[in-house]
Amino acid sequence: MPPIFDLLVVINKPAGMLSVPGKDNQVSIYYLMKERYHDAVGLSIVHRLDMDSSGPMIVAILCSAWICAIEKE
């Protein structure tokens, strides 16, 4: 089994950007990660930050990584 850290990406979210898609077609971390990892199966935001907040965010590239991250809580 590969290490969990190969399945997770930590990014630095800037203030003013959505974590997940909203009603409008604004740029979001989810869309940017989907573009970068277009072959990813089960890409998922592990946790969200408010639009006005900045800081590190964890993104699961594979569904199994998201499940492992949730189980660690």
Short mmCIF file of C-alpha atoms in Angstrom, two decimals:
data_model
loop_
_atom_site.label_atom_id
_atom_site.label_comp_id
_atom_site.label_asym_id
_atom_site.label_seq_id
_atom_site.Cartn_x
_atom_site.Cartn_y
_atom_site.Cartn_z
CA MET A 1 0.00 0.00 0.00
CA PRO A 2 1.47 3.41 -0.95
CA PRO A 3 1.98 6.05 1.75
CA ILE A 4 -1.06 8.27 2.28
CA PHE A 5 1.01 11.38 1.57
CA ASP A 6 1.33 10.29 -2.07
CA LEU A 7 -2.45 10.54 -2.33
CA LEU A 8 -2.97 13.94 -0.72
CA VAL A 9 -1.98 17.42 -1.90
CA VAL A 10 -1.60 20.40 0.43
CA ILE A 11 -2.08 23.78 -1.24
CA ASN A 12 -2.04 27.37 0.01
CA LYS A 13 -5.49 28.83 -0.73
CA PRO A 14 -5.48 32.58 -1.36
CA ALA A 15 -8.14 34.81 0.19
CA GLY A 16 -10.96 35.67 -2.19
CA MET A 17 -11.13 32.27 -3.88
CA LEU A 18 -13.84 29.67 -3.37
CA SER A 19 -12.87 26.26 -2.01
CA VAL A 20 -15.64 24.46 -3.89
CA PRO A 21 -17.76 25.50 -6.86
CA GLY A 22 -20.54 27.97 -6.12
CA LYS A 23 -23.64 29.01 -8.04
CA ASP A 24 -21.64 31.26 -10.36
CA ASN A 25 -18.80 30.13 -12.58
CA GLN A 26 -16.16 31.59 -10.27
CA VAL A 27 -12.75 29.97 -10.08
CA SER A 28 -12.49 27.53 -7.19
CA ILE A 29 -9.78 25.36 -5.69
CA TYR A 30 -11.77 22.30 -6.76
CA TYR A 31 -11.83 23.40 -10.43
CA LEU A 32 -8.12 24.24 -10.40
CA MET A 33 -7.24 20.86 -8.88
CA LYS A 34 -9.53 19.09 -11.37
CA GLU A 35 -7.66 20.81 -14.23
CA ARG A 36 -4.26 19.90 -12.82
CA TYR A 37 -5.16 16.29 -11.92
CA HIS A 38 -7.65 15.64 -14.72
CA ASP A 39 -7.12 11.85 -14.57
CA ALA A 40 -7.73 11.70 -10.81
CA VAL A 41 -10.41 9.31 -9.63
CA GLY A 42 -12.40 10.64 -6.68
CA LEU A 43 -10.77 14.07 -6.36
CA SER A 44 -12.22 15.58 -3.19
CA ILE A 45 -11.70 18.57 -0.92
CA VAL A 46 -10.93 17.17 2.55
CA HIS A 47 -11.92 20.43 4.27
CA ARG A 48 -13.02 23.88 3.14
CA LEU A 49 -11.96 27.38 4.01
CA ASP A 50 -14.27 30.40 3.78
CA MET A 51 -13.84 32.52 0.67
CA ASP A 52 -12.25 35.36 2.66
CA SER A 53 -9.84 33.00 4.44
CA SER A 54 -6.40 32.01 3.23
CA GLY A 55 -4.20 29.15 4.31
CA PRO A 56 -3.36 25.50 3.76
CA MET A 57 -5.99 23.15 2.36
CA ILE A 58 -5.81 19.39 1.92
CA VAL A 59 -7.08 17.90 -1.33
CA ALA A 60 -7.48 14.13 -1.79
CA ILE A 61 -6.48 13.07 -5.28
CA LEU A 62 -7.87 9.55 -4.88
CA CYS A 63 -11.06 8.54 -3.11
CA SER A 64 -9.09 6.20 -0.83
CA ALA A 65 -6.98 9.14 0.40
CA TRP A 66 -10.10 11.07 1.38
CA ILE A 67 -11.43 8.07 3.33
CA CYS A 68 -8.08 7.65 5.12
CA ALA A 69 -7.95 11.37 5.98
CA ILE A 70 -11.46 11.30 7.45
CA GLU A 71 -10.67 8.19 9.51
CA LYS A 72 -7.65 9.99 11.04
CA GLU A 73 -9.90 12.70 12.57
#
